[in-house]
Short mmCIF file of C-alpha atoms in Angstrom, two decimals:
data_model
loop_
_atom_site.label_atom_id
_atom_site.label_comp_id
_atom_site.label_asym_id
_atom_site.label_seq_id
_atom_site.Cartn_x
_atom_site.Cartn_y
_atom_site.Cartn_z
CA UNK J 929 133.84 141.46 85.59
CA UNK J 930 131.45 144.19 84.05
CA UNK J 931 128.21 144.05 85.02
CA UNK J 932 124.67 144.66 83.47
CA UNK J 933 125.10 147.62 81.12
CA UNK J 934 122.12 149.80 80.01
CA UNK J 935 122.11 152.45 77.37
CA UNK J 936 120.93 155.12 77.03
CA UNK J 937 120.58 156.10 80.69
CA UNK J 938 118.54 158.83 79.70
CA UNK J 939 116.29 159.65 77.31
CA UNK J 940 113.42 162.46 76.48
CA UNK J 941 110.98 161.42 73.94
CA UNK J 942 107.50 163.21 72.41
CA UNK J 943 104.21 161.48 72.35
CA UNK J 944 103.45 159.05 69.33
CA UNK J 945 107.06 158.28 68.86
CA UNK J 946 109.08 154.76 69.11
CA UNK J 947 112.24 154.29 71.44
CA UNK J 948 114.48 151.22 71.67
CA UNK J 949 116.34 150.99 74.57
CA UNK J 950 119.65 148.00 74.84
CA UNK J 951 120.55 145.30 77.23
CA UNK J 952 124.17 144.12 77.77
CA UNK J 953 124.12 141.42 80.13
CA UNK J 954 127.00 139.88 82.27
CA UNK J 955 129.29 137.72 80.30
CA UNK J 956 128.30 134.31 80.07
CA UNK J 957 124.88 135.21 81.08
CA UNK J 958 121.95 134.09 78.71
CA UNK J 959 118.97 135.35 80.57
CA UNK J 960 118.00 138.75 80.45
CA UNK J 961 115.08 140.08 81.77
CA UNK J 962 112.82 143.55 81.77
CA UNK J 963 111.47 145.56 84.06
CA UNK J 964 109.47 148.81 84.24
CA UNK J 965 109.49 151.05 87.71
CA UNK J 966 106.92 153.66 88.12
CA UNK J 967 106.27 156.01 91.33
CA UNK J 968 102.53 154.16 91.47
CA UNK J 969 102.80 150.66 90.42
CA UNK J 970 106.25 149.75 91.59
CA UNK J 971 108.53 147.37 89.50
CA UNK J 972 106.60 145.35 86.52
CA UNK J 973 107.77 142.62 84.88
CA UNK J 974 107.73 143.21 81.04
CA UNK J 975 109.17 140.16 79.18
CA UNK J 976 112.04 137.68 79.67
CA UNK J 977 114.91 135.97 77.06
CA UNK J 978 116.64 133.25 76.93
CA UNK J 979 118.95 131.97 73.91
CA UNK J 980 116.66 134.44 71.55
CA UNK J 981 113.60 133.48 72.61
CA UNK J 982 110.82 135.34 74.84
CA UNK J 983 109.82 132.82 77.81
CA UNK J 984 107.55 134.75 79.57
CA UNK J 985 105.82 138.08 78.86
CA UNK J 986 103.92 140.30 81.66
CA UNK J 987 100.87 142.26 80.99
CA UNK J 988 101.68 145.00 78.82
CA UNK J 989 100.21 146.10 75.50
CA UNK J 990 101.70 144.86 71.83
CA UNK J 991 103.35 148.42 72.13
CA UNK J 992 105.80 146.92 74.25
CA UNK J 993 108.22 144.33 72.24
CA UNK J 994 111.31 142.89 72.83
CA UNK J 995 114.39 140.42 71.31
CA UNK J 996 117.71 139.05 71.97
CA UNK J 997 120.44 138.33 69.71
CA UNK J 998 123.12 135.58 69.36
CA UNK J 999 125.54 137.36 71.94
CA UNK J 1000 122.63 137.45 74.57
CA UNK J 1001 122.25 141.30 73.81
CA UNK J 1002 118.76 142.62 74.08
CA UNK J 1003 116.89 145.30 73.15
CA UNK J 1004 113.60 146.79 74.54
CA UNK J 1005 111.02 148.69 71.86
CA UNK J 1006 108.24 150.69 72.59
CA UNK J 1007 106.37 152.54 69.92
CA UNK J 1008 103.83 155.17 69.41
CA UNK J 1009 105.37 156.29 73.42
CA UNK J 1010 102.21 157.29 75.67
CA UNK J 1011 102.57 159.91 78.59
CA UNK J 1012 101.93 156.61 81.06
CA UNK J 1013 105.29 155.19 79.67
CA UNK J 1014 107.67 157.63 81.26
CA UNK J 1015 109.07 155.42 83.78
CA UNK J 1016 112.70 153.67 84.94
CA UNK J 1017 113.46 150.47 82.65
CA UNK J 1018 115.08 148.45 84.48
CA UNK J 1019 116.93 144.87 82.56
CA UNK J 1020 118.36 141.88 84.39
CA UNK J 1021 120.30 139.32 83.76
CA UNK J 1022 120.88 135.72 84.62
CA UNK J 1023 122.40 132.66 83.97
CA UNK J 1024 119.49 130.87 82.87
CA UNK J 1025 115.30 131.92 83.55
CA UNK J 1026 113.68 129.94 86.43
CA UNK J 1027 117.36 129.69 88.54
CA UNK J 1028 118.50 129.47 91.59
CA UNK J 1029 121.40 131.91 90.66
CA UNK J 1030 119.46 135.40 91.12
CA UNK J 1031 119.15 138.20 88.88
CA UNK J 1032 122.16 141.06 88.37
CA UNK J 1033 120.64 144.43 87.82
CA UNK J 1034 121.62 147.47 84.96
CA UNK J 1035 121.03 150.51 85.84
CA UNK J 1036 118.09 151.46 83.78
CA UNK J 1037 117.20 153.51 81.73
CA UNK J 1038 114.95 156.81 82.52
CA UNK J 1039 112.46 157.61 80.37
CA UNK J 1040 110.62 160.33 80.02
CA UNK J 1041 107.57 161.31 77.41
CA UNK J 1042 106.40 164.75 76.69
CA UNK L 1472 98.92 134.76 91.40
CA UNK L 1473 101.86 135.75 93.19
CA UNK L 1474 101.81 138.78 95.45
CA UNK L 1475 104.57 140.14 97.94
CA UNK L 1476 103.82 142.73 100.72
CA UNK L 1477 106.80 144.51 102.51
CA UNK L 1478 105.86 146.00 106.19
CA UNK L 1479 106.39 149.01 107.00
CA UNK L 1480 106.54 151.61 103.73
CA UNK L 1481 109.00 153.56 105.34
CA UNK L 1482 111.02 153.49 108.22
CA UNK L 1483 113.24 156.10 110.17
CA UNK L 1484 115.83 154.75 113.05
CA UNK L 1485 118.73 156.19 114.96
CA UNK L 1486 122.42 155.55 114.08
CA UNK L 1487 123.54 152.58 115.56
CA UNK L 1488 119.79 150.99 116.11
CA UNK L 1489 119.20 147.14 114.82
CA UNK L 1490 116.07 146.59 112.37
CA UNK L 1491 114.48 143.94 111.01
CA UNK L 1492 112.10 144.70 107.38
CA UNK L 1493 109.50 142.18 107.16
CA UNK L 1494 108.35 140.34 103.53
CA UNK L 1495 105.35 138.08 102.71
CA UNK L 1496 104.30 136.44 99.20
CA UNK L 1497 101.69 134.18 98.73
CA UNK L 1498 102.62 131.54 96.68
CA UNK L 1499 105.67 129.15 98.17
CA UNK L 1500 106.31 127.67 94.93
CA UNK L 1501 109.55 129.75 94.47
CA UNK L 1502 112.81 129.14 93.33
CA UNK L 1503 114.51 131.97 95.77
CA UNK L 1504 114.15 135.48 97.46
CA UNK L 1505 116.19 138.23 96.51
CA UNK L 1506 116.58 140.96 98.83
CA UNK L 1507 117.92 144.49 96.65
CA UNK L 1508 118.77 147.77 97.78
CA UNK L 1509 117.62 150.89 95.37
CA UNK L 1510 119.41 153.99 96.04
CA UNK L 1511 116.86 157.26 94.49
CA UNK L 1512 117.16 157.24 90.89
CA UNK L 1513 119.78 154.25 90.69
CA UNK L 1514 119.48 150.63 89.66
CA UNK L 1515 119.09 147.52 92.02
CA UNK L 1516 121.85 146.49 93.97
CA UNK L 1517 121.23 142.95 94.86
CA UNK L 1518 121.68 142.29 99.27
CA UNK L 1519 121.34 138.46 99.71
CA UNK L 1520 120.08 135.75 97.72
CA UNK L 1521 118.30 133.36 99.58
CA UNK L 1522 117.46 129.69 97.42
CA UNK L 1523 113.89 127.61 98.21
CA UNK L 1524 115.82 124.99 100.14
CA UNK L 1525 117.74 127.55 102.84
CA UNK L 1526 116.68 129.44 105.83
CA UNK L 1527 118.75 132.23 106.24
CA UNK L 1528 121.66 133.69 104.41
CA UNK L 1529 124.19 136.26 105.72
CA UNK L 1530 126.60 139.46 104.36
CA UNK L 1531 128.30 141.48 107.02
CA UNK L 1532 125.51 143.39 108.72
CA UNK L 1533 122.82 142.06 106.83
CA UNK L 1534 120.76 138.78 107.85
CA UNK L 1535 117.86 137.30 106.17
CA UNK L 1536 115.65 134.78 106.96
CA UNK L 1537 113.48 132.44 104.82
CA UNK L 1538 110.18 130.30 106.00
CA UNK L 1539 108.89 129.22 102.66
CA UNK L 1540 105.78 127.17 104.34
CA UNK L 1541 104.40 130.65 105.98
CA UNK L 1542 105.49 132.78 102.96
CA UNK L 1543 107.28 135.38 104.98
CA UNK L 1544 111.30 136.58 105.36
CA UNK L 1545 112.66 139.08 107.24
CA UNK L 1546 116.05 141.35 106.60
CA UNK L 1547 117.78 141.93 109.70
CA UNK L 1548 119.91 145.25 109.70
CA UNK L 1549 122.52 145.13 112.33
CA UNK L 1550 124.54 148.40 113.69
CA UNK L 1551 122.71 151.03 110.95
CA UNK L 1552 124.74 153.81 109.63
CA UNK L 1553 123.39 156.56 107.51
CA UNK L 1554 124.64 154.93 104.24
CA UNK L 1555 122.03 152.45 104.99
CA UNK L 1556 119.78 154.66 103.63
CA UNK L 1557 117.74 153.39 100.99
CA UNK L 1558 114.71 151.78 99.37
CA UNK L 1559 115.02 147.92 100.17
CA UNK L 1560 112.90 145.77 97.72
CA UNK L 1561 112.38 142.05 98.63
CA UNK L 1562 111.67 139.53 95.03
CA UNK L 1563 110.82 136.05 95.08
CA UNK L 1564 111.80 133.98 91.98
CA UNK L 1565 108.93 131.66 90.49
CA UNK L 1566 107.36 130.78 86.83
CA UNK L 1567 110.68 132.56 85.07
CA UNK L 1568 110.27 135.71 86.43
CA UNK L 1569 110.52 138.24 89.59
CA UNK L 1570 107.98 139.46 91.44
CA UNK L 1571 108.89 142.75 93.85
CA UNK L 1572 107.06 143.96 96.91
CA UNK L 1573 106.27 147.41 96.63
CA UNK L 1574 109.15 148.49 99.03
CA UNK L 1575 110.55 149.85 102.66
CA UNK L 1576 112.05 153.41 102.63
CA UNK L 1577 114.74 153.14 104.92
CA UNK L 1578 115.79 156.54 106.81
CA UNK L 1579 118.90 156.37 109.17
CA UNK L 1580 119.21 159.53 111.37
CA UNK L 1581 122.58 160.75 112.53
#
């Protein structure tokens, strides 16, 4: 079965500008979950959904947003892009939040600010 | 708040050796531990999924072990080959969301 998809897998943006970034999860999957990896603070939680609505949210500025649509799709927005937000976005997905069934993995998406 | 410590940063082994990579959280009131491999650059590749109620889990080569009480599990690495190489990341699963250690670079030497 396919797995997490992420698109786009890269991306170069400029300072001051937005960027949405998408979520496929695994079929049947309802959960999806993001992540942001830097070189100095490691892997961050951003926000989790579950049947369109956000469940839990980490601690990132308003800049960061998120939703998820009817077919469990999500997307990830970030606007007016700071230098500190180049990083690896990483978005998960599960069967449900709070599970016992583990979290599948995309394969981010790199971002880079200039 | 939950925090998760992996010991050591990096390690660097001989073909062939056995290893064990250690991970401790604080909080036991988790759902599971999720041990992931990141290649440089890549995604996560999930290992083993270990649930609250278990104490080990196995895959081939790879063993871990789970002591919720003292908040630590280890991944046992048996027989390393250089495709072992890698950044392994332990997670434990509580209050609807991951929380990662910050990581063990893994070097296997031919």
């Amino acid at each position: 079965k396919a797995g997490v998809t992420q698109t786009p897998r890269y991306l170069i943006k400029t300072r001051g500008q937005q960027v949405t970034l998408s979520c496929s999860p695994i079929s049947g999957h309802r959960s999806v979950s993001w992540y942001q990896q830097t070189p100095g603070q490691g892997l961050q939680f951003l926000f989790e959904y579950f049947s369109e609505t956000q469940r839990n949210k980490g601690n990132f500025p308003g800049r960061f947003s998120g939703r998820q649509f009817s077919n469990s799709r999500s997307e990830m927005n970030v606007s007016t892009l700071e230098l500190g937000d180049s990083a690896l976005y990483l978005c998960a997905s599960s069967l449900s939040p709070g599970t016992s069934y583990g979290y599948t993995f995309g394969s981010g998406t790199r971002l880079t600010v200039v | 708040k939950q925090e998760v410590t992996q010991i050591p940063a990096a390690l660097s082994v001989p073909e062939g050796e056995n290893l064990v990579l250690n991970c401790s959280f604080t909080d036991s009131a988790i759902y599971n531990l999720q041990w992931f491999r990141q290649d440089p650059g890549k995604g996560l590749t999930s290992l083993l999924l270990i649930q609250s109620s278990q104490r080990e889990q196995t895959s081939g080569r790879l063993n871990a072990s789970l002591d919720k009480s003292s908040g630590r599990s280890t991944l046992y690495i048996a027989a390393s080959q250089p495709g072992d190489s890698a950044t392994y990341l332990c997670a434990v699963s509580s209050r609807e969301k991951l929380t990662f250690g910050t990581g063990t670079r893994l070097t296997i030497i031919p």
